[in-house]
Coordinates of N, CA and C in Angstrom, one line a residue:
L30 N 0.7 -1.2 0.0 CA 0.0 -0.1 0.0 C 0.9 1.2 0.0
H31 N 0.7 2.0 -1.1 CA 1.4 3.3 -1.1 C 0.5 4.6 -0.9
E32 N 1.0 5.6 -0.5 CA 0.2 6.8 -0.2 C 0.6 7.8 -1.3
S33 N -0.3 8.6 -1.8 CA -0.1 9.6 -2.8 C -0.9 10.9 -2.4
Y34 N -0.4 11.9 -2.8 CA -1.4 13.2 -2.5 C -1.9 13.8 -3.9
V35 N -3.0 14.2 -4.0 CA -3.7 14.7 -5.2 C -4.2 16.1 -4.8
E36 N -3.8 17.0 -5.7 CA -4.4 18.5 -5.6 C -5.9 18.6 -5.9
I37 N -6.8 18.9 -4.9 CA -8.1 18.8 -4.9 C -8.8 20.3 -5.3
A38 N -8.2 21.2 -4.7 CA -8.6 22.6 -5.0 C -7.7 23.6 -4.6
R39 N -7.8 24.9 -5.1 CA -6.9 26.0 -4.8 C -7.9 27.1 -4.7
D40 N -7.7 28.1 -3.6 CA -8.4 29.4 -3.7 C -7.9 30.2 -4.8
M41 N -8.8 30.9 -5.5 CA -8.3 31.7 -6.7 C -8.9 33.2 -6.5
E42 N -8.4 34.1 -7.2 CA -9.0 35.5 -7.3 C -8.6 36.1 -8.5
G43 N -9.4 37.0 -8.8 CA -9.3 38.0 -10.1 C -9.6 39.4 -9.6
W44 N -8.9 40.4 -9.9 CA -9.1 41.9 -9.5 C -8.9 42.7 -10.7
A45 N -9.5 43.8 -10.7 CA -9.2 44.9 -11.7 C -9.4 46.3 -11.0
V46 N -8.7 47.2 -11.5 CA -8.7 48.6 -11.3 C -9.6 49.4 -12.3
V47 N -10.8 49.8 -12.0 CA -11.5 50.5 -13.0 C -11.1 51.9 -13.3
S48 N -11.3 52.3 -14.6 CA -10.8 53.6 -14.9 C -11.9 54.5 -15.5
G49 N -13.0 54.2 -15.3 CA -14.2 55.0 -15.9 C -15.4 54.8 -14.9
F50 N -16.5 54.7 -15.5 CA -17.8 54.7 -14.8 C -18.8 53.8 -15.7
L51 N -19.8 53.3 -15.1 CA -20.7 52.4 -15.8 C -21.9 53.2 -16.2
D52 N -22.1 53.3 -17.4 CA -23.4 54.0 -18.1 C -24.5 53.0 -17.6
F53 N -25.6 53.7 -17.7 CA -27.0 52.9 -17.6 C -26.9 51.6 -18.5
N54 N -27.6 50.5 -17.7 CA -27.7 49.2 -18.5 C -26.4 48.6 -19.1
N55 N -25.3 48.8 -18.4 CA -24.1 48.4 -18.7 C -23.4 47.4 -17.5
A56 N -22.4 46.6 -17.8 CA -21.8 45.8 -16.7 C -20.3 45.7 -16.9
W57 N -19.7 45.4 -15.8 CA -18.3 44.9 -15.7 C -18.4 43.4 -15.0
W58 N -17.5 42.6 -15.3 CA -17.5 41.3 -14.8 C -16.1 40.8 -14.6
L59 N -16.0 40.0 -13.5 CA -14.6 39.1 -13.3 C -15.1 37.6 -13.4
T60 N -14.3 36.9 -14.0 CA -14.6 35.5 -14.0 C -13.4 34.7 -13.4
L61 N -13.9 33.5 -13.0 CA -12.9 32.6 -12.7 C -13.2 31.3 -13.4
W62 N -12.7 30.8 -14.3 CA -13.1 30.0 -15.4 C -12.1 28.8 -15.6
H63 N -12.5 27.8 -16.2 CA -11.5 26.9 -16.9 C -12.3 26.4 -18.2
D64 N -11.5 25.7 -19.0 CA -11.8 25.2 -20.2 C -11.9 23.7 -20.2
P65 N -13.2 23.3 -20.2 CA -13.3 21.8 -20.1 C -13.2 21.1 -21.5
G66 N -12.7 21.7 -22.6 CA -12.6 21.3 -23.9 C -13.8 21.7 -24.7
G67 N -13.6 21.7 -26.0 CA -14.7 22.1 -27.0 C -14.5 23.4 -27.5
A68 N -15.1 23.7 -28.5 CA -15.0 25.1 -29.2 C -15.7 26.2 -28.3
G69 N -15.0 27.3 -27.9 CA -15.7 28.4 -27.3 C -16.5 28.0 -25.9
V70 N -16.1 27.0 -25.3 CA -16.9 26.5 -24.1 C -16.0 26.9 -22.8
I71 N -16.7 27.4 -21.7 CA -16.0 27.6 -20.6 C -17.1 27.2 -19.4
D72 N -16.3 26.7 -18.4 CA -17.1 26.4 -17.0 C -16.4 27.4 -15.9
G73 N -17.2 27.7 -15.0 CA -16.7 28.4 -13.9 C -17.7 29.4 -13.2
Y74 N -17.3 30.7 -12.9 CA -18.0 31.6 -12.4 C -17.8 33.0 -12.9
R75 N -18.8 33.9 -12.7 CA -18.8 35.2 -13.1 C -19.5 36.1 -12.1
A76 N -18.7 37.2 -11.6 CA -19.3 38.2 -10.8 C -19.6 39.4 -11.7
V77 N -20.8 39.8 -11.5 CA -21.2 41.0 -12.6 C -21.7 42.3 -11.8
W78 N -20.9 43.2 -11.9 CA -21.4 44.5 -11.4 C -22.1 45.3 -12.3
A79 N -23.5 45.5 -12.2 CA -24.4 46.0 -13.3 C -25.2 47.3 -12.9
S80 N -25.1 48.2 -13.9 CA -26.0 49.5 -13.6 C -27.2 49.0 -14.3
A81 N -28.4 49.2 -13.7 CA -29.6 48.7 -14.1 C -30.9 49.7 -13.8
I82 N -32.0 49.4 -14.3 CA -33.2 50.1 -14.0 C -33.4 49.9 -12.5
G83 N -33.6 50.8 -11.7 CA -33.7 50.7 -10.3 C -32.4 50.5 -9.6
P84 N -32.2 49.8 -8.5 CA -30.9 49.6 -7.7 C -30.0 49.0 -8.8
D85 N -28.6 49.4 -8.6 CA -27.7 48.7 -9.1 C -27.3 47.3 -8.4
R86 N -26.8 46.4 -9.2 CA -26.6 45.0 -8.7 C -25.2 44.4 -8.7
L87 N -25.0 43.4 -7.9 CA -23.8 42.6 -8.1 C -24.6 41.1 -8.1
Q88 N -24.2 40.4 -9.0 CA -24.7 39.1 -9.2 C -23.5 38.2 -9.3
I89 N -23.6 36.9 -9.0 CA -22.8 35.9 -9.2 C -23.4 34.8 -10.1
Q90 N -22.8 34.4 -11.3 CA -23.4 33.4 -12.1 C -22.4 32.2 -12.3
R91 N -23.0 30.9 -12.2 CA -22.3 29.7 -12.4 C -22.3 29.5 -13.9
L92 N -21.2 29.3 -14.6 CA -21.0 29.2 -16.0 C -21.0 27.7 -16.2
D93 N -22.0 27.1 -17.0 CA -21.9 25.6 -17.3 C -21.9 25.7 -18.9
N94 N -20.8 25.2 -19.6 CA -20.7 25.3 -20.9 C -20.9 26.7 -21.6
G95 N -20.5 27.7 -20.9 CA -20.8 29.1 -21.3 C -21.9 29.7 -20.9
A96 N -23.0 28.9 -20.6 CA -24.3 29.5 -20.2 C -24.3 29.9 -18.7
G97 N -24.8 31.2 -18.5 CA -24.8 31.6 -17.0 C -26.0 31.3 -16.2
T98 N -26.0 30.6 -15.0 CA -27.0 30.5 -14.1 C -27.0 31.4 -12.9
L99 N -27.8 32.2 -12.6 CA -27.7 33.2 -11.4 C -27.8 32.3 -10.2
I100 N -26.7 32.4 -9.3 CA -26.6 31.9 -8.0 C -26.7 32.9 -6.8
A101 N -26.4 34.0 -7.0 CA -26.5 35.1 -6.0 C -27.0 36.4 -6.8
D102 N -27.6 37.3 -6.0 CA -28.2 38.5 -6.7 C -28.4 39.5 -5.5
V103 N -27.5 40.5 -5.4 CA -27.6 41.6 -4.6 C -28.0 42.9 -5.1
S104 N -28.9 43.5 -4.6 CA -29.4 44.8 -5.2 C -28.8 45.9 -4.2
G105 N -28.8 47.2 -4.7 CA -28.3 48.4 -4.1 C -26.8 48.3 -3.6
V106 N -26.2 47.8 -4.4 CA -24.7 47.7 -4.1 C -24.0 49.0 -4.7
A107 N -23.0 49.4 -4.0 CA -22.2 50.6 -4.7 C -21.4 50.1 -5.8
L108 N -21.6 50.8 -6.9 CA -20.8 50.4 -8.1 C -19.4 51.2 -8.0
P109 N -18.4 50.5 -8.6 CA -17.0 51.2 -8.7 C -17.0 52.4 -9.7
F110 N -16.1 53.5 -9.6 CA -15.8 54.4 -10.2 C -14.3 54.5 -10.6
A111 N -13.8 55.3 -11.3 CA -12.5 55.5 -11.6 C -11.6 55.5 -10.5
G112 N -10.5 54.4 -10.5 CA -9.6 54.2 -9.4 C -10.0 53.3 -8.4
D113 N -11.2 53.0 -8.4 CA -11.8 51.8 -7.5 C -11.4 50.3 -7.9
L114 N -11.3 49.5 -6.8 CA -10.9 48.2 -7.3 C -12.0 47.2 -7.2
I115 N -12.2 46.2 -7.9 CA -13.1 45.2 -7.8 C -12.4 43.8 -7.6
L116 N -13.0 42.8 -6.8 CA -12.2 41.5 -6.6 C -13.3 40.6 -6.6
F117 N -13.0 39.5 -7.3 CA -13.7 38.2 -7.1 C -12.9 37.1 -6.8
R118 N -13.4 36.2 -5.8 CA -12.5 35.3 -5.3 C -13.2 34.1 -4.7
T119 N -12.5 33.0 -4.6 CA -12.9 31.7 -4.0 C -12.3 31.6 -2.7
V120 N -12.9 31.2 -1.7 CA -12.3 30.9 -0.3 C -13.1 29.5 0.2
G121 N -12.5 28.4 -0.2 CA -13.2 27.2 0.0 C -14.2 27.1 -0.9
N122 N -15.4 26.8 -0.5 CA -16.4 26.7 -1.5 C -17.3 28.0 -1.6
D123 N -16.8 29.0 -0.9 CA -17.6 30.4 -1.1 C -16.9 31.2 -2.2
L124 N -17.8 31.8 -2.8 CA -17.6 32.7 -3.9 C -17.7 34.1 -3.5
Q125 N -16.9 35.1 -3.4 CA -17.0 36.3 -2.9 C -16.9 37.5 -3.7
G126 N -17.5 38.5 -3.8 CA -17.3 39.7 -4.5 C -17.1 40.9 -3.6
W127 N -16.0 41.6 -3.9 CA -15.4 42.6 -2.9 C -15.3 43.9 -3.8
I128 N -15.1 45.1 -3.0 CA -14.9 46.4 -3.7 C -14.0 47.3 -2.7
S129 N -13.2 48.1 -3.4 CA -12.3 48.9 -2.5 C -12.5 50.3 -3.1
F130 N -12.7 51.3 -2.4 CA -12.8 52.6 -2.8 C -11.6 53.5 -2.5
D131 N -10.6 52.9 -1.9 CA -9.3 53.6 -1.4 C -7.8 52.8 -1.8
A132 N -8.0 52.5 -3.0 CA -6.8 51.7 -3.7 C -6.3 50.5 -3.0
G133 N -7.4 49.7 -2.4 CA -6.9 48.5 -1.7 C -6.7 48.6 -0.1
A134 N -6.7 49.9 0.4 CA -6.4 49.9 1.7 C -7.6 49.3 2.6
N135 N -8.8 49.5 2.3 CA -9.8 48.9 2.9 C -10.7 48.2 1.8
W136 N -11.4 47.1 2.3 CA -12.4 46.2 1.4 C -13.6 46.1 2.1
T137 N -14.7 46.1 1.2 CA -16.1 45.7 1.7 C -16.5 44.7 0.9
Q138 N -17.0 43.5 1.6 CA -17.6 42.3 0.9 C -19.1 42.6 0.5
Q139 N -19.3 42.5 -0.7 CA -20.7 42.9 -1.3 C -21.5 41.8 -1.5
V140 N -21.0 40.6 -1.7 CA -21.7 39.3 -1.9 C -21.0 38.1 -1.5
T141 N -21.7 37.1 -1.0 CA -21.1 35.8 -0.8 C -22.0 34.7 -1.1
V142 N -21.6 33.7 -1.8 CA -22.5 32.5 -2.0 C -21.7 31.3 -2.0
T143 N -22.2 30.0 -1.6 CA -21.5 28.9 -1.7 C -22.0 27.9 -2.7
D144 N -20.9 27.5 -3.5 CA -21.2 26.6 -4.7 C -19.8 25.8 -5.0
A145 N -19.8 24.5 -4.9 CA -18.7 23.7 -4.9 C -18.6 23.1 -6.5
T146 N -19.3 23.5 -7.4 CA -19.4 22.8 -8.6 C -17.9 22.9 -9.3
Y147 N -17.3 23.9 -9.4 CA -15.9 24.1 -9.9 C -15.0 24.6 -9.0
R148 N -13.9 23.7 -8.7 CA -12.8 24.2 -7.8 C -11.5 23.9 -8.2
T149 N -11.2 23.3 -9.3 CA -9.9 23.2 -9.8 C -9.7 23.9 -11.1
D150 N -8.5 24.2 -11.5 CA -8.0 24.6 -12.7 C -8.6 25.8 -13.1
L151 N -9.0 26.8 -12.2 CA -9.6 28.1 -12.5 C -8.6 29.1 -12.9
H152 N -9.1 30.1 -13.8 CA -8.1 31.1 -14.2 C -9.0 32.4 -14.1
P153 N -8.3 33.6 -13.8 CA -9.1 34.8 -13.7 C -9.3 35.4 -15.1
G154 N -10.3 36.1 -15.3 CA -10.6 36.8 -16.5 C -11.5 38.1 -16.3
L155 N -11.7 38.9 -17.2 CA -12.5 40.1 -17.0 C -13.2 40.4 -18.3
G156 N -14.2 41.4 -18.2 CA -14.9 41.8 -19.5 C -15.9 42.8 -19.1
N157 N -16.6 43.3 -20.2 CA -17.7 44.3 -20.0 C -18.7 44.1 -21.1
S158 N -19.8 44.7 -20.8 CA -20.9 44.8 -21.8 C -21.2 46.3 -21.8
T159 N -20.5 47.1 -22.4 CA -20.8 48.6 -22.5 C -21.1 49.1 -23.8
S160 N -21.8 50.3 -23.8 CA -22.2 50.9 -25.2 C -21.3 52.1 -25.3
T161 N -20.4 52.5 -24.5 CA -19.7 53.5 -24.5 C -18.1 53.1 -24.1
K162 N -17.2 54.1 -24.4 CA -15.8 53.8 -24.0 C -15.4 54.2 -22.5
Q163 N -16.6 54.3 -21.7 CA -16.3 54.9 -20.3 C -15.9 53.7 -19.3
A164 N -16.3 52.7 -19.7 CA -16.1 51.6 -18.8 C -14.9 50.9 -19.2
D165 N -13.7 51.1 -18.6 CA -12.5 50.5 -18.9 C -11.8 50.2 -17.5
F166 N -10.7 49.4 -17.8 CA -9.8 48.9 -16.6 C -8.5 49.5 -16.9
S167 N -7.8 49.8 -15.8 CA -6.4 50.3 -16.0 C -5.5 49.3 -15.4
A168 N -5.9 48.2 -14.7 CA -5.0 47.2 -14.3 C -6.0 45.8 -14.2
F169 N -5.3 44.8 -14.2 CA -6.1 43.5 -13.8 C -5.0 42.6 -13.4
G170 N -5.3 41.6 -12.6 CA -4.5 40.7 -12.0 C -5.2 39.4 -11.4
G171 N -4.6 38.3 -10.9 CA -5.2 37.4 -10.3 C -4.5 36.1 -10.2
G172 N -4.9 35.1 -9.6 CA -4.2 33.8 -9.5 C -4.5 33.2 -8.4
A173 N -3.6 32.1 -7.9 CA -3.8 31.4 -6.7 C -3.5 32.4 -5.4
T174 N -4.3 31.9 -4.5 CA -4.2 32.5 -3.1 C -4.0 31.5 -2.1
G175 N -2.9 31.2 -1.6 CA -2.6 30.3 -0.6 C -2.2 28.9 -1.2
A176 N -2.2 28.0 -0.4 CA -1.8 26.6 -0.7 C -2.9 25.8 -1.3
A177 N -2.6 24.9 -2.1 CA -3.6 24.0 -2.6 C -4.2 23.2 -1.5
T178 N -5.4 22.8 -1.6 CA -5.9 21.8 -0.6 C -5.6 20.3 -1.4
R179 N -5.0 19.6 -0.4 CA -4.7 18.3 -0.8 C -5.4 17.3 -0.1
T180 N -5.5 16.1 -0.6 CA -6.0 14.9 0.2 C -5.1 13.7 0.0
L181 N -5.1 12.9 1.0 CA -4.2 11.7 1.0 C -5.1 10.5 0.4
L182 N -4.6 10.1 -0.7 CA -5.3 8.9 -1.3 C -4.4 7.7 -1.3
P183 N -5.0 6.5 -0.6 CA -4.1 5.4 -0.6 C -4.2 4.7 -2.0
I184 N -3.1 4.3 -2.4 CA -3.1 3.5 -3.8 C -2.6 2.2 -3.5
L185 N -3.3 1.3 -4.1 CA -3.0 -0.1 -3.8 C -2.4 -0.6 -5.2
H186 N -1.0 -1.1 -5.0 CA -0.3 -1.6 -6.1 C -0.4 -3.0 -6.1
V187 N -0.9 -3.6 -7.2 CA -0.9 -5.0 -7.3 C 0.2 -5.5 -8.2
G188 N 0.9 -6.5 -7.9 CA 1.9 -7.1 -8.8 C 3.4 -7.1 -8.3
P189 N 4.3 -7.5 -9.1 CA 5.7 -7.5 -8.7 C 6.2 -6.2 -8.2

């Protein structure tokens, strides 16, 4: 009987510095995604900061083969403006959306939801759905945060 460790999951994050403002009916998003194979198909999660009719919103969607399923929706959130930072991360099975209005000195968590569908091989991404050039990013980054979660798996070897 031999023992072997296998990486199960790693906490991930993606962040961006916004350099404009959201016009009505537009959105910014950060994604944590992976490519399961196939043309133009991704799985993972997307946090969407949206300017809408009524209160502004922050939503988290699970992406299954590129199609979004809403798993969290918070209305009345503060949207970022030029110089503010947005952050989307996994902490265990929790998905969290954060905002900073002071260059990252202080952070406010705006949404959290639990979903363990996709936990491995995630990559940060960003995007927008804007009708003007006002919604831009001046910086973007992300990656693994902390050590991988590992589990001990017994491997039984049979033979000589």
